[in-house]
Amino acid sequence: MMRKTYLIIAGLLISLAVRAAPNSEIIVVCYPGGSVNAKDASEAMNSMLRVVERVGQWQANSFNSLFTTKSDECRKQIAAKKPKFAITSLGLYLELRNQHNLVPVVQPKIKGRASERYRVMVRKGKYKSLDELKGRTLGGTALEEPLFIGRIVFAGKYDPAGFFVLKPSNQAIRALRSLDKGELDAVILNEQQFAGLGSLHLATPLEAIFTSEEIPLMGVVADSATTTAEERARFGKALEGMCSDSEGKKLCDVFGIESFASVDEAVFEPMVKLWAEGK
């Protein structure tokens, strides 16, 4: 169930990236820590491409995407390809926004929310606070972006690399199984991963000893130096219309996305401030 959730989310992002432009623009899609491989990504992308192109009224097969689950690779590809549009994690947006003139275009809404919380899970009764985890092992897919976890999720109060013994994983379910067996002391989960916990039937009850503040979901970003306001509005409008399209709605329902909405850059200002304070 949890792996399916990752494939759904990443597949949706990939397909969104693949849309529209007259000269086969590359859109870089970054999904740090994800467990999606290139074949899965390609299949998911193709399943939505036709609908997105039709809704946006672009010529079929006029866009290509480049997908990666590695933060370093994402940085390299954005620097090399200089894409007009990209889909990034919030952490990568905060890191690269000044260097590449990135501005947010749309946000997804999932289960009525355009934000999420992160949680640190432990075996029930084992630890009472994050302070008790000093020097202990912490697993999870989110650890592909330790700066984001430290500056945004922990709001600068803990440096993951210095405080914990980090055990990154590209599958949350694997990290949770290790936690269940006592091989890890804690696992950090995002909202979708936490929502899938009930389907795992773990032997040991788990509990959250830390829950973050609400953190806005990141969606599509644009390079404001190489796109016009009109281009950004058109791109966003096509995504906003996808989930209300008769065929697009079916796909959005499968992916668990209720809608896409244009977003004011001010939504991310508290995150920008936290990021800057962590430098």
Short mmCIF file of C-alpha atoms in Angstrom, two decimals:
data_model
loop_
_atom_site.label_atom_id
_atom_site.label_comp_id
_atom_site.label_asym_id
_atom_site.label_seq_id
_atom_site.Cartn_x
_atom_site.Cartn_y
_atom_site.Cartn_z
CA MET A 1 0.00 0.00 0.00
CA MET A 2 2.72 2.45 0.94
CA ARG A 3 4.83 1.63 -2.13
CA LYS A 4 1.72 2.13 -4.27
CA THR A 5 1.27 5.54 -2.68
CA TYR A 6 4.83 6.53 -3.60
CA LEU A 7 4.35 5.36 -7.18
CA ILE A 8 1.09 7.25 -7.44
CA ILE A 9 2.50 10.52 -6.17
CA ALA A 10 5.70 10.31 -8.18
CA GLY A 11 3.86 9.05 -11.26
CA LEU A 12 1.52 11.99 -11.10
CA LEU A 13 4.36 14.44 -10.79
CA ILE A 14 6.20 12.91 -13.70
CA SER A 15 3.18 13.01 -15.94
CA LEU A 16 2.49 16.60 -15.05
CA ALA A 17 5.99 17.49 -16.05
CA VAL A 18 5.68 16.02 -19.45
CA ARG A 19 3.34 18.49 -20.94
CA ALA A 20 3.69 21.11 -23.47
CA ALA A 21 5.96 23.33 -25.35
CA PRO A 22 6.62 23.75 -29.03
CA ASN A 23 10.28 22.73 -29.04
CA SER A 24 10.47 19.70 -26.81
CA GLU A 25 11.45 21.47 -23.62
CA ILE A 26 12.83 19.26 -20.87
CA ILE A 27 11.12 19.49 -17.52
CA VAL A 28 13.16 18.19 -14.61
CA VAL A 29 11.18 16.19 -12.06
CA CYS A 30 12.83 15.68 -8.69
CA TYR A 31 11.47 13.22 -6.12
CA PRO A 32 14.21 12.91 -3.48
CA GLY A 33 14.22 9.65 -1.57
CA GLY A 34 11.54 8.04 -3.75
CA SER A 35 11.58 4.38 -4.69
CA VAL A 36 10.31 4.84 -8.23
CA ASN A 37 12.49 3.48 -11.03
CA ALA A 38 12.73 4.76 -14.58
CA LYS A 39 10.39 2.11 -16.01
CA ASP A 40 7.67 2.83 -13.44
CA ALA A 41 8.14 6.53 -14.03
CA SER A 42 7.79 6.18 -17.79
CA GLU A 43 4.62 4.09 -17.54
CA ALA A 44 3.01 6.48 -15.06
CA MET A 45 3.95 9.43 -17.20
CA ASN A 46 2.43 7.99 -20.36
CA SER A 47 -0.82 7.18 -18.59
CA MET A 48 -1.52 10.87 -18.00
CA LEU A 49 0.33 12.65 -20.78
CA ARG A 50 -2.47 12.59 -23.34
CA VAL A 51 -5.00 14.08 -20.92
CA VAL A 52 -2.70 16.84 -19.73
CA GLU A 53 -1.77 17.82 -23.27
CA ARG A 54 -5.41 17.87 -24.35
CA VAL A 55 -6.52 19.94 -21.37
CA GLY A 56 -3.69 22.38 -21.94
CA GLN A 57 -4.27 22.38 -25.72
CA TRP A 58 -0.68 21.61 -26.59
CA GLN A 59 0.61 19.45 -29.39
CA ALA A 60 1.02 15.80 -28.39
CA ASN A 61 4.52 14.64 -27.52
CA SER A 62 5.83 18.19 -27.45
CA PHE A 63 7.42 17.87 -23.99
CA ASN A 64 9.89 15.49 -22.43
CA SER A 65 10.72 14.93 -18.78
CA LEU A 66 13.79 13.91 -16.85
CA PHE A 67 13.10 12.16 -13.55
CA THR A 68 15.42 11.56 -10.61
CA THR A 69 15.13 10.49 -6.98
CA LYS A 70 18.57 11.85 -6.08
CA SER A 71 19.02 15.41 -4.84
CA ASP A 72 22.53 15.75 -6.28
CA GLU A 73 21.36 14.60 -9.70
CA CYS A 74 18.47 17.06 -9.57
CA ARG A 75 20.84 19.94 -8.83
CA LYS A 76 23.06 18.92 -11.75
CA GLN A 77 20.18 18.54 -14.21
CA ILE A 78 18.54 21.84 -13.32
CA ALA A 79 21.92 23.56 -13.73
CA ALA A 80 22.60 21.80 -17.05
CA LYS A 81 19.13 21.83 -18.64
CA LYS A 82 17.97 25.18 -17.24
CA PRO A 83 14.31 24.06 -17.52
CA LYS A 84 11.56 26.61 -17.77
CA PHE A 85 9.44 24.47 -15.46
CA ALA A 86 10.36 21.86 -12.89
CA ILE A 87 8.76 19.78 -10.19
CA THR A 88 10.82 19.75 -7.04
CA SER A 89 10.61 18.98 -3.38
CA LEU A 90 10.16 21.92 -1.04
CA GLY A 91 13.74 21.50 0.16
CA LEU A 92 15.18 21.75 -3.34
CA TYR A 93 12.99 24.75 -4.13
CA LEU A 94 14.27 26.55 -1.03
CA GLU A 95 17.87 25.68 -1.83
CA LEU A 96 17.78 26.54 -5.55
CA ARG A 97 15.21 29.35 -5.72
CA ASN A 98 17.71 32.23 -5.80
CA GLN A 99 20.26 30.53 -8.02
CA HIS A 100 17.68 29.56 -10.66
CA ASN A 101 15.03 32.28 -10.17
CA LEU A 102 12.42 29.72 -9.12
CA VAL A 103 8.87 30.78 -8.35
CA PRO A 104 5.97 28.46 -7.39
CA VAL A 105 3.22 27.97 -9.98
CA VAL A 106 0.73 25.45 -8.56
CA GLN A 107 0.21 23.32 -5.47
CA PRO A 108 -1.59 19.97 -5.28
CA LYS A 109 -4.40 19.49 -2.82
CA ILE A 110 -4.57 16.05 -1.16
CA LYS A 111 -7.44 15.11 1.15
CA GLY A 112 -8.48 18.72 1.36
CA ARG A 113 -5.05 19.96 2.30
CA ALA A 114 -2.24 21.81 0.55
CA SER A 115 0.15 21.17 3.44
CA GLU A 116 1.49 18.25 5.44
CA ARG A 117 3.20 17.36 8.69
CA TYR A 118 6.21 15.14 9.31
CA ARG A 119 6.35 12.72 12.22
CA VAL A 120 9.13 10.85 13.99
CA MET A 121 7.84 7.39 14.90
CA VAL A 122 9.19 5.08 17.60
CA ARG A 123 8.06 1.84 19.21
CA LYS A 124 5.38 2.74 21.71
CA GLY A 125 6.70 3.54 25.17
CA LYS A 126 10.37 3.30 24.14
CA TYR A 127 11.17 7.04 23.98
CA LYS A 128 9.29 10.10 25.13
CA SER A 129 10.98 12.92 23.18
CA LEU A 130 13.44 13.68 20.41
CA ASP A 131 16.07 14.58 23.00
CA GLU A 132 16.15 10.94 24.08
CA LEU A 133 17.10 9.94 20.53
CA LYS A 134 20.47 11.72 20.61
CA GLY A 135 23.04 9.35 19.12
CA ARG A 136 20.29 6.87 18.14
CA THR A 137 19.44 5.63 14.65
CA LEU A 138 16.87 7.47 12.53
CA GLY A 139 15.64 6.02 9.23
CA GLY A 140 13.35 7.21 6.47
CA THR A 141 13.15 8.36 2.86
CA ALA A 142 13.10 12.04 3.86
CA LEU A 143 16.73 11.75 4.97
CA GLU A 144 17.78 12.18 1.34
CA GLU A 145 17.38 15.88 2.26
CA PRO A 146 18.93 16.31 5.72
CA LEU A 147 19.17 20.10 5.43
CA PHE A 148 15.44 20.30 4.77
CA ILE A 149 14.69 18.08 7.75
CA GLY A 150 16.91 20.15 10.03
CA ARG A 151 15.94 23.63 8.90
CA ILE A 152 12.26 23.15 8.05
CA VAL A 153 10.87 20.01 9.70
CA PHE A 154 12.79 20.51 12.95
CA ALA A 155 12.67 24.31 12.51
CA GLY A 156 16.40 24.59 13.18
CA LYS A 157 16.23 22.97 16.61
CA TYR A 158 18.08 19.77 15.64
CA ASP A 159 20.81 19.07 13.10
CA PRO A 160 19.95 15.57 11.86
CA ALA A 161 23.49 14.65 10.80
CA GLY A 162 24.98 15.69 14.14
CA PHE A 163 22.20 14.63 16.46
CA PHE A 164 21.15 11.22 15.09
CA VAL A 165 22.86 8.32 13.37
CA LEU A 166 21.15 8.65 10.00
CA LYS A 167 20.01 5.55 8.09
CA PRO A 168 18.46 6.83 4.84
CA SER A 169 16.18 4.50 2.90
CA ASN A 170 14.44 4.69 -0.46
CA GLN A 171 11.46 2.77 0.93
CA ALA A 172 9.57 3.86 4.03
CA ILE A 173 8.10 0.40 4.42
CA ARG A 174 11.60 -1.09 4.70
CA ALA A 175 12.55 1.46 7.36
CA LEU A 176 9.35 0.75 9.28
CA ARG A 177 9.96 -3.01 9.18
CA SER A 178 13.43 -2.36 10.61
CA LEU A 179 11.89 -0.20 13.34
CA ASP A 180 9.38 -2.95 14.08
CA LYS A 181 12.24 -5.44 14.51
CA GLY A 182 14.24 -3.11 16.74
CA GLU A 183 16.94 -2.57 14.11
CA LEU A 184 16.20 1.17 14.05
CA ASP A 185 15.34 3.45 16.95
CA ALA A 186 13.09 5.82 14.98
CA VAL A 187 11.74 6.57 11.50
CA ILE A 188 10.67 9.91 10.06
CA LEU A 189 7.53 9.88 7.87
CA ASN A 190 5.79 12.41 5.68
CA GLU A 191 2.00 12.73 5.62
CA GLN A 192 1.32 10.14 2.91
CA GLN A 193 3.64 7.61 4.54
CA PHE A 194 2.04 8.16 7.93
CA ALA A 195 -1.43 7.72 6.42
CA GLY A 196 -0.38 4.30 5.09
CA LEU A 197 0.79 2.96 8.47
CA GLY A 198 -2.46 1.17 9.20
CA SER A 199 -2.05 -1.13 6.23
CA LEU A 200 1.26 -2.56 7.41
CA HIS A 201 0.06 -4.63 10.40
CA LEU A 202 3.30 -4.25 12.32
CA ALA A 203 3.95 -6.51 15.30
CA THR A 204 4.89 -3.62 17.59
CA PRO A 205 2.64 -0.57 18.12
CA LEU A 206 4.24 2.70 17.06
CA GLU A 207 3.72 6.25 18.26
CA ALA A 208 4.82 9.71 17.15
CA ILE A 209 7.14 11.49 19.56
CA PHE A 210 7.49 14.47 17.25
CA THR A 211 5.04 16.14 14.87
CA SER A 212 6.12 19.10 12.77
CA GLU A 213 4.20 22.26 12.11
CA GLU A 214 2.19 22.41 8.88
CA ILE A 215 4.52 22.53 5.87
CA PRO A 216 3.17 23.58 2.45
CA LEU A 217 3.18 21.00 -0.33
CA MET A 218 5.44 21.84 -3.23
CA GLY A 219 4.27 21.40 -6.79
CA VAL A 220 5.39 23.00 -10.03
CA VAL A 221 7.95 25.79 -10.10
CA ALA A 222 9.10 28.02 -12.95
CA ASP A 223 12.25 29.94 -13.80
CA SER A 224 10.99 33.51 -13.70
CA ALA A 225 13.91 34.68 -15.85
CA THR A 226 13.08 32.41 -18.80
CA THR A 227 9.28 32.30 -18.58
CA THR A 228 6.75 35.07 -18.89
CA ALA A 229 3.89 35.64 -16.49
CA GLU A 230 1.58 34.56 -19.32
CA GLU A 231 3.44 31.26 -19.79
CA ARG A 232 3.33 30.55 -16.08
CA ALA A 233 -0.38 31.32 -15.94
CA ARG A 234 -1.11 29.05 -18.91
CA PHE A 235 0.90 26.21 -17.44
CA GLY A 236 -0.89 26.59 -14.11
CA LYS A 237 -4.31 26.88 -15.74
CA ALA A 238 -3.84 23.59 -17.57
CA LEU A 239 -3.02 21.80 -14.33
CA GLU A 240 -5.93 23.44 -12.54
CA GLY A 241 -8.25 22.15 -15.27
CA MET A 242 -6.94 18.60 -15.31
CA CYS A 243 -8.89 17.27 -12.33
CA SER A 244 -12.16 18.78 -13.59
CA ASP A 245 -11.77 17.20 -17.02
CA SER A 246 -13.90 14.04 -17.43
CA GLU A 247 -10.90 11.83 -18.17
CA GLY A 248 -8.44 13.79 -16.08
CA LYS A 249 -10.67 13.50 -13.01
CA LYS A 250 -10.46 9.70 -13.14
CA LEU A 251 -6.70 9.89 -13.07
CA CYS A 252 -6.66 12.51 -10.32
CA ASP A 253 -8.97 10.28 -8.25
CA VAL A 254 -6.64 7.33 -8.68
CA PHE A 255 -3.69 9.49 -7.67
CA GLY A 256 -5.47 10.88 -4.63
CA ILE A 257 -5.16 14.45 -5.90
CA GLU A 258 -8.32 16.50 -5.51
CA SER A 259 -7.14 19.53 -7.43
CA PHE A 260 -4.30 21.81 -8.36
CA ALA A 261 -4.44 25.46 -7.48
CA SER A 262 -2.32 28.45 -8.35
CA VAL A 263 -0.29 29.51 -5.36
CA ASP A 264 0.96 32.84 -4.08
CA GLU A 265 4.70 32.90 -3.42
CA ALA A 266 3.88 34.37 0.01
CA VAL A 267 2.64 30.92 1.11
CA PHE A 268 6.25 29.80 1.20
CA GLU A 269 7.67 32.89 2.90
CA PRO A 270 7.72 31.32 6.41
CA MET A 271 9.68 28.40 4.94
CA VAL A 272 12.07 30.77 3.13
CA LYS A 273 12.71 32.54 6.45
CA LEU A 274 13.36 29.27 8.31
CA TRP A 275 15.72 28.14 5.57
CA ALA A 276 17.69 31.39 5.70
CA GLU A 277 17.94 31.23 9.49
CA GLY A 278 19.52 27.79 9.22
CA LYS A 279 22.44 28.96 7.08
#
